mmCIF file of C-alpha atoms in Angstrom:
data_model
loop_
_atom_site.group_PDB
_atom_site.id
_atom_site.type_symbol
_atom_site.label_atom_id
_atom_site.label_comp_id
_atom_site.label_asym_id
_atom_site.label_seq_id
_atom_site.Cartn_x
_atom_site.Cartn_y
_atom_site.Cartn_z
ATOM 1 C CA UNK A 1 -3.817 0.040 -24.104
ATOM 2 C CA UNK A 2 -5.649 0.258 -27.367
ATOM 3 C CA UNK A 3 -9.299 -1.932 -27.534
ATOM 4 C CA UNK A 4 -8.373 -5.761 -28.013
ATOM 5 C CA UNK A 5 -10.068 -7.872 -31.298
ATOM 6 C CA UNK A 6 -11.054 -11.052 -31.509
ATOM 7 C CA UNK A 7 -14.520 -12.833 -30.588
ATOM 8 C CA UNK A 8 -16.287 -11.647 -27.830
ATOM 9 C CA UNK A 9 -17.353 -15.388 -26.118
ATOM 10 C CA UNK A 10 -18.729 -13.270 -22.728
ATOM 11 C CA UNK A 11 -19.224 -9.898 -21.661
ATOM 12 C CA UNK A 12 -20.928 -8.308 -18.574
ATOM 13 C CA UNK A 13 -20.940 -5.760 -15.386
ATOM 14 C CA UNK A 14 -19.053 -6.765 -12.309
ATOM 15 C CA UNK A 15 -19.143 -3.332 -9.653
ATOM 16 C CA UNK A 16 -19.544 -0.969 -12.468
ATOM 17 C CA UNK A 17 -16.744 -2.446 -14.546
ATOM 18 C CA UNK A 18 -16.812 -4.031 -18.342
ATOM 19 C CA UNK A 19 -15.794 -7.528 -17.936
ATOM 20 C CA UNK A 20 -15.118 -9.285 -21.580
ATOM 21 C CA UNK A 21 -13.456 -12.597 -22.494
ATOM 22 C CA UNK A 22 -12.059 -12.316 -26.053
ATOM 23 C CA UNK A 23 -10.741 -15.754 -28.246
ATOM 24 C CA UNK A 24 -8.595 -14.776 -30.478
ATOM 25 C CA UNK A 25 -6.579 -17.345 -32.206
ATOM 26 C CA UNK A 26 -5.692 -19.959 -29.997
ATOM 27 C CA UNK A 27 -5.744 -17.522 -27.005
ATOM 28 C CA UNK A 28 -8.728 -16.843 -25.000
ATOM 29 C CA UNK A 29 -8.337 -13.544 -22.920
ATOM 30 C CA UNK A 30 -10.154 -11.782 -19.607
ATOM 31 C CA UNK A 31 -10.315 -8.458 -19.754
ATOM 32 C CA UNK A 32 -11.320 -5.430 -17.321
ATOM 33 C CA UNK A 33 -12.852 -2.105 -18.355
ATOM 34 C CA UNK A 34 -12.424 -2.903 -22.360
ATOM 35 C CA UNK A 35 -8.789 -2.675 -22.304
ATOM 36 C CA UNK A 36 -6.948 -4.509 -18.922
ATOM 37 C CA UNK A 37 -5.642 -7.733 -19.733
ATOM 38 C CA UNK A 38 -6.103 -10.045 -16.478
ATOM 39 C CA UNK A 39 -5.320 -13.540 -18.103
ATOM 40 C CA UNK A 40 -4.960 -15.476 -20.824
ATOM 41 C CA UNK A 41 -4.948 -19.125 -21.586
ATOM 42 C CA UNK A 42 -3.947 -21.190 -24.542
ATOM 43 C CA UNK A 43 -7.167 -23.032 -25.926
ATOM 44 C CA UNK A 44 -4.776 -25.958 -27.392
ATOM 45 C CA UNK A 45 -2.725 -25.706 -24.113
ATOM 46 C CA UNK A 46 -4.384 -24.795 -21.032
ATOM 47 C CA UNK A 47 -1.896 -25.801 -18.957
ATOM 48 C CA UNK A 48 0.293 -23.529 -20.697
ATOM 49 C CA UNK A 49 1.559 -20.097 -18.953
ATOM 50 C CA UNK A 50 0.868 -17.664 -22.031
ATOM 51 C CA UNK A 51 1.300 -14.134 -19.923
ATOM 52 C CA UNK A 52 5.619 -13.548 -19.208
ATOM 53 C CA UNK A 53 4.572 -12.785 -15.591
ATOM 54 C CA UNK A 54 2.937 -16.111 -14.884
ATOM 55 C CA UNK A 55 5.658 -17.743 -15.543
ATOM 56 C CA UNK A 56 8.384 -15.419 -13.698
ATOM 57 C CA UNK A 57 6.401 -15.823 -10.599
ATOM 58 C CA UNK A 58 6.810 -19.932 -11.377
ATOM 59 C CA UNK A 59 10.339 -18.946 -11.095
ATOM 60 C CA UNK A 60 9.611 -20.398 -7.502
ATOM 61 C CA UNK A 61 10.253 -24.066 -8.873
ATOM 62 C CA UNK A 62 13.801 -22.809 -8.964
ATOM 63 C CA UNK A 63 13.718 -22.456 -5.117
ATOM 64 C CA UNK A 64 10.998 -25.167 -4.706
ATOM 65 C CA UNK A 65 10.453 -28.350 -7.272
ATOM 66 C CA UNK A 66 8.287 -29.713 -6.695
ATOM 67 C CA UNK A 67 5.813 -27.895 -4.428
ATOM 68 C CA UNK A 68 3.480 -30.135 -2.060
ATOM 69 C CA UNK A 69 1.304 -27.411 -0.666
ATOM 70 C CA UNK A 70 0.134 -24.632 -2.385
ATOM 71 C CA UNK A 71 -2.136 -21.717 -1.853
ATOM 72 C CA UNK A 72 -3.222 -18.965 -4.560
ATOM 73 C CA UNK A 73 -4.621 -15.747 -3.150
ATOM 74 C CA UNK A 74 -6.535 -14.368 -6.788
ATOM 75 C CA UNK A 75 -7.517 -17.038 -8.698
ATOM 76 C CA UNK A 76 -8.156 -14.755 -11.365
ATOM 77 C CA UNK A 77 -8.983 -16.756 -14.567
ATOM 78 C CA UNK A 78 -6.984 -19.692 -13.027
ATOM 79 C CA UNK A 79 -3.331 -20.181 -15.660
ATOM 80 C CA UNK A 80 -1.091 -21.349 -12.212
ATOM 81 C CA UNK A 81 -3.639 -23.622 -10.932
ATOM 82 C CA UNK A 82 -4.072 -25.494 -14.133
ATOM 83 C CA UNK A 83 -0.034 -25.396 -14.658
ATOM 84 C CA UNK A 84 0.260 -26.556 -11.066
ATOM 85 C CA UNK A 85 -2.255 -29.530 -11.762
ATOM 86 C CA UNK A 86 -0.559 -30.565 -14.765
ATOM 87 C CA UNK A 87 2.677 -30.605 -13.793
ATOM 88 C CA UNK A 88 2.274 -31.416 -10.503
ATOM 89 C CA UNK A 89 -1.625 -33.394 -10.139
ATOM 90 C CA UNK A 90 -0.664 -34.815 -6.278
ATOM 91 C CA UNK A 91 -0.043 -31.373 -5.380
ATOM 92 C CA UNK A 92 -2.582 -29.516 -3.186
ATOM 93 C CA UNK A 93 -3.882 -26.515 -4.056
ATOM 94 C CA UNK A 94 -6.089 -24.053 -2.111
ATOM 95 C CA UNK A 95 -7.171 -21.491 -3.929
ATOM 96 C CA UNK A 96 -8.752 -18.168 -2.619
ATOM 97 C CA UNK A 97 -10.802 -15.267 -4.379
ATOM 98 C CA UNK A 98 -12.914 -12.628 -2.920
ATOM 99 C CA UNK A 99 -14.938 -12.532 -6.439
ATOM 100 C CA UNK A 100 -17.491 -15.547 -6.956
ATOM 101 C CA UNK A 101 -17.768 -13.928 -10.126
ATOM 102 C CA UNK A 102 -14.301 -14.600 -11.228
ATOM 103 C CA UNK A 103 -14.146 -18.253 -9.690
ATOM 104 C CA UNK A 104 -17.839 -19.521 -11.819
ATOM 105 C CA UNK A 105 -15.669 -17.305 -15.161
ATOM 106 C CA UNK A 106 -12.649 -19.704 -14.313
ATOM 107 C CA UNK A 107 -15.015 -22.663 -13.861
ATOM 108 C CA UNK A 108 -17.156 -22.012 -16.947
ATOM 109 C CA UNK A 109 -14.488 -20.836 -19.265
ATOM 110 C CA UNK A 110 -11.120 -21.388 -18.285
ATOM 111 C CA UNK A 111 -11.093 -25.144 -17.859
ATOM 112 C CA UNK A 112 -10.180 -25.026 -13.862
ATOM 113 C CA UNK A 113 -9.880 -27.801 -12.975
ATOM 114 C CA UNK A 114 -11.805 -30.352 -11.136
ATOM 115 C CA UNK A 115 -9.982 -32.440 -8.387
ATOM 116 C CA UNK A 116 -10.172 -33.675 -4.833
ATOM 117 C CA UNK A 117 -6.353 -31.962 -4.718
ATOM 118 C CA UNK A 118 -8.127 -28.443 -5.389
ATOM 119 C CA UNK A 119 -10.578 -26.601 -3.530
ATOM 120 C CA UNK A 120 -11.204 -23.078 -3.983
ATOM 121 C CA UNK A 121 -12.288 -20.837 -1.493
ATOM 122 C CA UNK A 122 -14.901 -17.476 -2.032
ATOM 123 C CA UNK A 123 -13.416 -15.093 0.543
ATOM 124 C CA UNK A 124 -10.718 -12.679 1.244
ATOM 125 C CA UNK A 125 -7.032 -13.965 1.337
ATOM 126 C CA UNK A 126 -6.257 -12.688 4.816
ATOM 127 C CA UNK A 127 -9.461 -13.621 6.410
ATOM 128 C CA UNK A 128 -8.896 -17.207 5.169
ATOM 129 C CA UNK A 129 -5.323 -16.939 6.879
ATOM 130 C CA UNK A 130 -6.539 -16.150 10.158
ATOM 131 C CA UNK A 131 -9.182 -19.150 10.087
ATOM 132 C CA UNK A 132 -6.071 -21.483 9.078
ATOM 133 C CA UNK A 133 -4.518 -24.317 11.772
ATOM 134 C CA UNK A 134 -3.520 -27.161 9.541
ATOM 135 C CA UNK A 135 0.133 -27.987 8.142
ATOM 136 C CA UNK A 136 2.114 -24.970 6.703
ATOM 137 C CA UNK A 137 2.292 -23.988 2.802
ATOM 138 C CA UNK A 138 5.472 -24.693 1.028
ATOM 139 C CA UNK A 139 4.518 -21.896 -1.434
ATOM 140 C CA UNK A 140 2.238 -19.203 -1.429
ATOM 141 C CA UNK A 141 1.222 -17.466 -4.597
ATOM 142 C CA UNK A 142 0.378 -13.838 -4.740
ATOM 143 C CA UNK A 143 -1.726 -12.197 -7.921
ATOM 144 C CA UNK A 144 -4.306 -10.676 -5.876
ATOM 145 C CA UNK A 145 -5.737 -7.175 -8.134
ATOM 146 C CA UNK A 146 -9.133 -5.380 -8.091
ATOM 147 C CA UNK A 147 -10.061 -2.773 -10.191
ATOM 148 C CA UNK A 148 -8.084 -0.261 -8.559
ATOM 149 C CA UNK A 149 -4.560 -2.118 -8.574
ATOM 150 C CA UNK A 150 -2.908 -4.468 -5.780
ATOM 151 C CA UNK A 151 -5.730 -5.288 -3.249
ATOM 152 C CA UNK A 152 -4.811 -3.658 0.122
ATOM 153 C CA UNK A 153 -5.974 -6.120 2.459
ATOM 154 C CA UNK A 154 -3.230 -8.429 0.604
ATOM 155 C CA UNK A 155 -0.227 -6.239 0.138
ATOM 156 C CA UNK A 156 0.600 -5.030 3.775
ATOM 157 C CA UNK A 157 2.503 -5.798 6.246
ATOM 158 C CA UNK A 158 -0.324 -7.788 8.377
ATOM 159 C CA UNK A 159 -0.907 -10.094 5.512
ATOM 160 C CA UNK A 160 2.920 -10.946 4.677
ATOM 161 C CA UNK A 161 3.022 -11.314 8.549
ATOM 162 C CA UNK A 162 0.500 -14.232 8.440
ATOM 163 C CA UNK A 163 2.074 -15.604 5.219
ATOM 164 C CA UNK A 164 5.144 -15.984 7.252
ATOM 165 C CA UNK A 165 2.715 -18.427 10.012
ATOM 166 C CA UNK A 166 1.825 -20.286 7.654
ATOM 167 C CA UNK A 167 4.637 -20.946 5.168
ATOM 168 C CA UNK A 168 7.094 -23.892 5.978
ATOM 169 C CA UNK A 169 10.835 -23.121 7.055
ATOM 170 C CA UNK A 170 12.232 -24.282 3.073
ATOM 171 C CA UNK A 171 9.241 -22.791 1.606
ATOM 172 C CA UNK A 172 8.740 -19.774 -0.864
ATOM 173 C CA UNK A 173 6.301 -16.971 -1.470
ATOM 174 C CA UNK A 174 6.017 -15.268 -5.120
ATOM 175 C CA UNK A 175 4.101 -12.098 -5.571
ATOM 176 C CA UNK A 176 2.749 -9.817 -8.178
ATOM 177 C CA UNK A 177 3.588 -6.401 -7.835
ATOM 178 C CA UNK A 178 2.539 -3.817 -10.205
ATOM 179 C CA UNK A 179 4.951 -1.032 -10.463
ATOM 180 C CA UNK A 180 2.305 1.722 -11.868
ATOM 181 C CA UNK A 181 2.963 3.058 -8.333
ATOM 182 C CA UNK A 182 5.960 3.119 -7.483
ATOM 183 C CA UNK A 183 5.342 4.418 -3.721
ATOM 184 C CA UNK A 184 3.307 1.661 -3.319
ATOM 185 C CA UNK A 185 5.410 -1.050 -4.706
ATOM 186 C CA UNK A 186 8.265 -0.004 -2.592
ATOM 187 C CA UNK A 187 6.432 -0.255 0.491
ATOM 188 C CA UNK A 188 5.019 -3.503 -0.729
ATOM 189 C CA UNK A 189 8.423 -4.930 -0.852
ATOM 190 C CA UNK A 190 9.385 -3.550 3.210
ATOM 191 C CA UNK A 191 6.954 -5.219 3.875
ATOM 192 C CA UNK A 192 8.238 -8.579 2.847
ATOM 193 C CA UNK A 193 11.667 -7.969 3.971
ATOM 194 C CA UNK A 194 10.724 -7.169 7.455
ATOM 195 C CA UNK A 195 8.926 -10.835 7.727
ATOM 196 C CA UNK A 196 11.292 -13.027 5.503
ATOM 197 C CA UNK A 197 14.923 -13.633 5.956
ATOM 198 C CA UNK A 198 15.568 -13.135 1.894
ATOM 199 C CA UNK A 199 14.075 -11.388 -0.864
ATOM 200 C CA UNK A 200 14.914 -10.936 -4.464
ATOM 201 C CA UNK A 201 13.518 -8.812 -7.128
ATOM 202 C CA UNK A 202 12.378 -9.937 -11.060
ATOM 203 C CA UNK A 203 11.070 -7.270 -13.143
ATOM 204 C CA UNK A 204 9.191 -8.765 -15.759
ATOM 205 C CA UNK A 205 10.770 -7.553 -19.414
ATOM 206 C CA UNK A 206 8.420 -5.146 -21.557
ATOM 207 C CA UNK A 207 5.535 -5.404 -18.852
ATOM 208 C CA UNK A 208 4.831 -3.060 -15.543
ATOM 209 C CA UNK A 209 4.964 -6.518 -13.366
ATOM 210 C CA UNK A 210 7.423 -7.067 -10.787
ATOM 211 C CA UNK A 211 8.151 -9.863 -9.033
ATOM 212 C CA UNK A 212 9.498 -10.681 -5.769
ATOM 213 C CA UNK A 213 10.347 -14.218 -4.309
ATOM 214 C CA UNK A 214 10.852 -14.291 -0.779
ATOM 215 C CA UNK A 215 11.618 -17.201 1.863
ATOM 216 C CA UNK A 216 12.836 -17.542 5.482
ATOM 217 C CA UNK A 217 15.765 -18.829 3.950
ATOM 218 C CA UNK A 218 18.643 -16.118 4.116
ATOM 219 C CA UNK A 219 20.215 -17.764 0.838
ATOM 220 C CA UNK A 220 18.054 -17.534 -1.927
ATOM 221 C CA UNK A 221 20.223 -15.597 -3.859
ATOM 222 C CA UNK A 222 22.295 -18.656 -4.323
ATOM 223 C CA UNK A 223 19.843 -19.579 -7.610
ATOM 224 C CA UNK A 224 22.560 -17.343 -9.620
ATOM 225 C CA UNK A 225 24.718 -20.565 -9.281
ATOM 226 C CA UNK A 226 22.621 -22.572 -10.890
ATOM 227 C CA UNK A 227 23.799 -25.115 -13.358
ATOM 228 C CA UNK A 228 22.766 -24.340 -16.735
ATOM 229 C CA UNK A 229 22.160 -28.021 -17.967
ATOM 230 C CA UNK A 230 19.799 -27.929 -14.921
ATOM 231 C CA UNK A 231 17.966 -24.942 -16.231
ATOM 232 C CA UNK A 232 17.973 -26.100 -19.894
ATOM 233 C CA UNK A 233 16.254 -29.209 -18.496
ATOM 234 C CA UNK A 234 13.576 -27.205 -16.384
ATOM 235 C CA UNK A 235 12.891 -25.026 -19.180
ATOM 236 C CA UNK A 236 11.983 -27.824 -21.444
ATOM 237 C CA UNK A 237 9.899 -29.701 -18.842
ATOM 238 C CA UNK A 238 8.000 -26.679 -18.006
ATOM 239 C CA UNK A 239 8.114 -24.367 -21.203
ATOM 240 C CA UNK A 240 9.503 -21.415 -18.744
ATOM 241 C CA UNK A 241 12.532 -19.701 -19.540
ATOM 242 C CA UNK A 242 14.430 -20.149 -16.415
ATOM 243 C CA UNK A 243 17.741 -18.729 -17.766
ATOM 244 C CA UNK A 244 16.226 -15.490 -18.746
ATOM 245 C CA UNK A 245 14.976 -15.094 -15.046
ATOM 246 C CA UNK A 246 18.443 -16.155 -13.895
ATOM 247 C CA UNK A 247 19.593 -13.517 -16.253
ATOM 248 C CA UNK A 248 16.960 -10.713 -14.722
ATOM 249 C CA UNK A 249 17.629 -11.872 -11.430
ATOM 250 C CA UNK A 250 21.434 -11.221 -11.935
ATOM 251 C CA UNK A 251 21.397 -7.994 -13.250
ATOM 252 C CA UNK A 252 18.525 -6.719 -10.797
ATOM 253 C CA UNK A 253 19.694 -8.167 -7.448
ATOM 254 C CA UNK A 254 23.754 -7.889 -8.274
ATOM 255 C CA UNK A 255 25.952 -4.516 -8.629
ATOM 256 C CA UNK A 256 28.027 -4.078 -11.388
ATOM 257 C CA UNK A 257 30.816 -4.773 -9.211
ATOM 258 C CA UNK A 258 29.512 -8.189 -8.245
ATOM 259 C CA UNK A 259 28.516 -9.090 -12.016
ATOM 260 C CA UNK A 260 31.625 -8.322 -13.151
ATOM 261 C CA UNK A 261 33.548 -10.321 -10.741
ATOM 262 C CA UNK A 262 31.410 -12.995 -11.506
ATOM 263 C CA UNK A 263 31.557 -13.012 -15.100
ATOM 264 C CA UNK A 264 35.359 -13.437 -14.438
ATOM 265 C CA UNK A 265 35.329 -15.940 -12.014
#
């Protein structure tokens, strides 16, 4: 990735590692190590999801509209809590990062918001888990990255293990998977399949992001049936392109045998 332009607004050290946030335009961007995009946000529209995998990994609403319960391990810069407060303000949100230093950048210049619905939690994902007794998630959001990729006390099998606890019987779980290792991201997605009844697959068009939706439902796959009025109207209400990801998830999760006999059908 080449150096990114635009007005420097912050820049500092976090563990040895350049951290910059860039406006350029009517996008202000965090960036890692001079050149790693983590987020962006839309100064005219912060409730807007500017980065294509932000708003595949909405692609839960499909599943899951509207959400009650929410939790977000890596708040990063904060674009899905302030889409989830916008479009849904009653919703409860807990939101968990290991970095205070990322949660006071989100506060300070990524307008997270402020709400009695939100509370944000400095700690690791799966230790918060463990501590956890109250009444299950009905989704759990997954964009947890250090500086050296996918955190690994999020993306095993333990963790999905005690996302499964704590997730409600309709409810759904979207992760980010990066598929710069490929190893890795396979394994990642064993693990989900071994503790959810259904998993699908959405890579993320011109970007190394993959992402999977999984439930204890066994019949998530029925979203390819969705009615396209019903997807035109979603994708208006929530400026996401839902029949592109009904597209992706078509030609990922279906053979060639099964798209054809559908096209027909």
């Amino acid at each position: 990735m080449t150096r990114p332009t635009g007005k420097i607004v912050y820049r500092d050290h976090w563990n040895s590692h350049l951290i910059e946030i860039i406006d350029k335009g009517d996008d202000r961007s965090l960036y890692f190590g001079g050149n790693v995009l983590q987020s962006a946000m839309s100064l005219s529209s912060p409730h807007r999801l500017v980065l294509s995998y932000t708003r595949f990994m909405m692609s839960s609403l499909l599943f899951n509209n509207p959400p009650h319960r929410v939790l977000m391990i890596g708040v990063g810069a904060g674009s899905l809590i302030r889409f989830l407060y916008h479009h849904f303000p009653r919703c409860r949100v807990d939101g968990v990062d290991s970095s205070s230093r990322i949660l006071k950048l989100a506060q300070g210049y990524f307008n997270l918001p402020v709400a009695a619905t939100i509370k944000l939690h400095c700690e690791d994902g799966s230790t918060f888990l463990e501590q956890q007794n109250s009444t299950p998630y009905d989704l759990i959001l997954i964009d947890a990255f250090d500086q050296d990729g996918m955190a690994p006390s999020i993306y095993c099998a333990d963790f999905f293990k005690q996302c499964s606890h704590h997730l409600s019987d309709d409810g759904i779980i979207s992760l980010n998977v990066w598929s710069g290792d490929e190893e890795k991201m396979d394994r990642v997605q064993r693990h989900v399949r071994q503790h959810f009844g259904s998993c699908i697959t959405l890579p993320v068009p011109d970007r190394g992001n993959v992402i999977c939706i999984a439930g204890k439902d066994p019949n998530l796959k029925s979203v390819m049936e969705q009615d396209y009025t019903e997807l035109s109207r979603m994708s208006a209400e929530f400026d996401i392109n839902f029949k592109e990801i009904v597209r992706v998830f078509i030609k990922q999760n279906l053979g060639y045998r099964q798209r054809i006999a559908r096209f027909f059908s």
